[in-house]
Amino acid sequence: MCKDASEGKHLDRKQDGARAENDWSGHLARIVEAQDRAAFAELFAHFAPRVKSFLMRSGATPTLAEDCAQEVMATVWNKSHLYDPTRATVSTWIFTIARNRRIDALRKDRRPEPEDLPWGPEPEPAAADVMAMQQETEMLRVAIRALPDAQRELIEQAYFGDLSHREIAARTGLPLGTIKSRIRLALDRLRHAMK
């Protein structure tokens, strides 16, 4: 076969693909304009099995892939007005939705279940725990009072005044690096005092 003939076939395939993609754009346009169920049925018949296959190849179970494919196609129906042919082809848009659904499903699977929270008032802490907490609080109070004034003031603003380092810098006029250094030194001193 000559080179020109094979290039011609390659171009024909590209043109056929572009024509098919334009047909899908037309389907989406009909869905947006008239909620054309027939156009959606054709779009669904073409893309749903491909989306399911794509999801299964990416590691989803058949059940999850089926569920995600259904959700993707429902999204295509409900959000068809958001499709922008200048940004992507219809297939790229649909497979991007599928990829995002798969990522959402993975995140949901990895999210830990919340622990059962007890109902009603919490039980009173043991007397020994209360005593230990009071002693630690007093030790911390003494350690904070023992800090140099410049460090103590910054600790109080950061932890008791709930200010960010930037807010403290704005209030005091000190450079941000100085604020961070003084707070770090103060925390080191407090750590050693609490041992």
XYZ file of C-alpha atoms in Angstrom:
195
model
C 0.000 0.000 0.000
C 1.385 3.425 -0.779
C 2.151 5.975 1.887
C -0.464 8.452 0.656
C -3.244 5.853 0.895
C -2.390 4.929 4.517
C -2.237 8.603 5.501
C -5.612 9.102 3.850
C -7.151 6.263 5.889
C -5.631 7.732 9.062
C -7.152 11.122 8.265
C -10.505 9.479 7.480
C -10.500 7.804 10.930
C -9.697 11.137 12.604
C -12.478 12.847 10.687
C -14.911 10.037 11.568
C -13.955 10.442 15.237
C -14.459 14.205 15.051
C -17.818 13.706 13.341
C -18.898 11.197 16.015
C -17.820 13.608 18.746
C -19.804 16.394 17.085
C -22.814 14.055 17.068
C -22.451 13.629 20.842
C -22.255 17.414 21.216
C -25.516 17.563 19.306
C -27.021 15.017 21.669
C -26.005 17.129 24.667
C -27.368 20.246 22.992
C -30.731 18.498 22.501
C -30.735 17.399 26.129
C -30.059 20.976 27.271
C -32.564 22.616 24.925
C -35.453 20.137 25.063
C -34.556 17.520 27.665
C -34.582 15.091 24.748
C -34.893 11.615 26.290
C -34.101 9.859 23.014
C -30.813 11.759 22.717
C -29.997 10.862 26.306
C -30.890 7.200 25.728
C -28.418 7.052 22.826
C -25.760 8.854 24.875
C -26.420 6.467 27.778
C -26.271 3.357 25.581
C -22.924 4.458 24.177
C -21.161 5.825 27.262
C -22.554 3.909 30.281
C -20.846 0.586 29.407
C -17.606 2.407 28.542
C -17.670 4.338 31.819
C -18.324 1.129 33.755
C -15.428 -0.585 31.982
C -13.161 2.396 32.639
C -14.041 2.320 36.346
C -13.470 -1.437 36.596
C -10.057 -1.071 34.924
C -9.228 1.559 37.519
C -9.871 -0.952 40.313
C -13.558 -0.566 41.147
C -15.639 -3.638 41.888
C -18.356 -4.419 39.314
C -21.053 -3.231 41.733
C -19.252 0.025 42.533
C -18.494 0.573 38.846
C -22.167 0.058 37.970
C -23.304 2.451 40.704
C -20.742 5.087 39.698
C -21.648 4.733 36.014
C -25.316 5.301 36.901
C -24.367 8.380 38.950
C -22.172 9.688 36.126
C -24.945 9.374 33.589
C -27.433 11.003 35.977
C -24.951 13.855 36.341
C -24.702 14.117 32.556
C -28.496 14.482 32.394
C -28.728 16.960 35.289
C -25.639 19.027 34.470
C -25.647 18.902 30.682
C -25.998 22.696 30.613
C -22.488 22.934 32.117
C -20.834 21.209 29.174
C -18.588 23.590 27.226
C -17.501 22.253 23.817
C -14.652 24.793 23.697
C -13.029 23.205 26.759
C -13.418 19.466 26.115
C -15.032 16.841 23.948
C -18.178 15.143 25.233
C -16.281 11.922 25.965
C -13.550 13.804 27.859
C -16.201 15.630 29.888
C -18.050 12.406 30.740
C -14.888 10.485 31.645
C -13.722 13.387 33.810
C -17.003 13.164 35.715
C -16.435 9.394 36.042
C -12.884 9.872 37.321
C -14.088 12.403 39.907
C -16.875 10.049 41.060
C -14.304 7.271 41.464
C -12.067 9.551 43.553
C -15.068 10.540 45.706
C -15.941 6.857 46.214
C -12.360 6.058 47.247
C -12.327 8.929 49.723
C -15.635 7.792 51.167
C -14.315 4.223 51.594
C -11.180 5.452 53.357
C -13.021 7.823 55.679
C -13.180 6.308 59.148
C -16.574 5.727 60.644
C -17.285 8.011 63.601
C -17.074 6.276 66.916
C -20.205 5.828 68.930
C -20.543 8.867 71.116
C -21.903 8.366 74.585
C -25.224 10.008 75.321
C -25.923 12.005 78.412
C -23.542 13.620 80.854
C -19.971 12.407 81.017
C -19.011 10.558 84.154
C -17.172 12.570 86.787
C -13.392 12.170 86.541
C -11.676 10.284 89.314
C -10.457 12.378 92.251
C -6.844 11.459 91.467
C -7.238 12.707 87.865
C -8.764 15.977 89.075
C -5.906 16.468 91.535
C -3.265 15.713 88.878
C -4.888 18.164 86.431
C -4.993 20.893 89.090
C -1.320 20.328 89.903
C -0.328 20.484 86.216
C -2.365 23.666 85.762
C -0.610 25.287 88.713
C 2.812 24.175 87.412
C 1.995 25.711 84.031
C 0.810 28.960 85.650
C 4.104 29.217 87.603
C 6.169 28.366 84.508
C 4.399 31.042 82.446
C 4.964 33.655 85.176
C 8.669 32.730 85.184
C 9.070 33.494 81.478
C 10.724 36.768 80.424
C 8.068 39.460 79.889
C 8.539 39.585 76.103
C 7.998 35.813 75.766
C 5.159 35.653 78.325
C 3.186 38.386 76.559
C 3.496 36.620 73.200
C 2.450 33.251 74.672
C -0.569 34.870 76.301
C -1.593 36.562 73.049
C -1.071 33.416 70.952
C -2.677 30.851 73.266
C -5.019 32.740 75.564
C -5.844 35.587 73.183
C -6.195 33.136 70.259
C -4.245 35.416 67.879
C -2.224 34.227 64.909
C 1.457 35.093 64.681
C 0.657 37.627 61.952
C -2.002 39.297 64.106
C 0.449 39.535 66.999
C 3.061 41.060 64.687
C 0.519 43.627 63.473
C -0.458 44.542 67.055
C 3.050 44.713 68.482
C 4.917 46.048 65.463
C 7.535 43.299 65.885
C 8.791 41.373 62.848
C 7.033 38.053 62.239
C 10.313 36.130 62.570
C 10.914 37.652 66.018
C 7.418 36.656 67.122
C 7.964 33.058 65.993
C 11.420 32.833 67.604
C 10.220 34.178 70.952
C 7.211 31.865 71.015
C 9.387 28.866 70.116
C 11.877 29.749 72.904
C 9.025 30.235 75.376
C 7.479 26.863 74.489
C 10.866 25.167 74.956
C 11.170 26.736 78.415
C 7.642 25.678 79.326
C 8.318 22.117 78.154
C 11.404 21.877 80.366
C 9.546 23.401 83.318
C 6.718 20.855 83.003
C 8.989 17.792 83.077
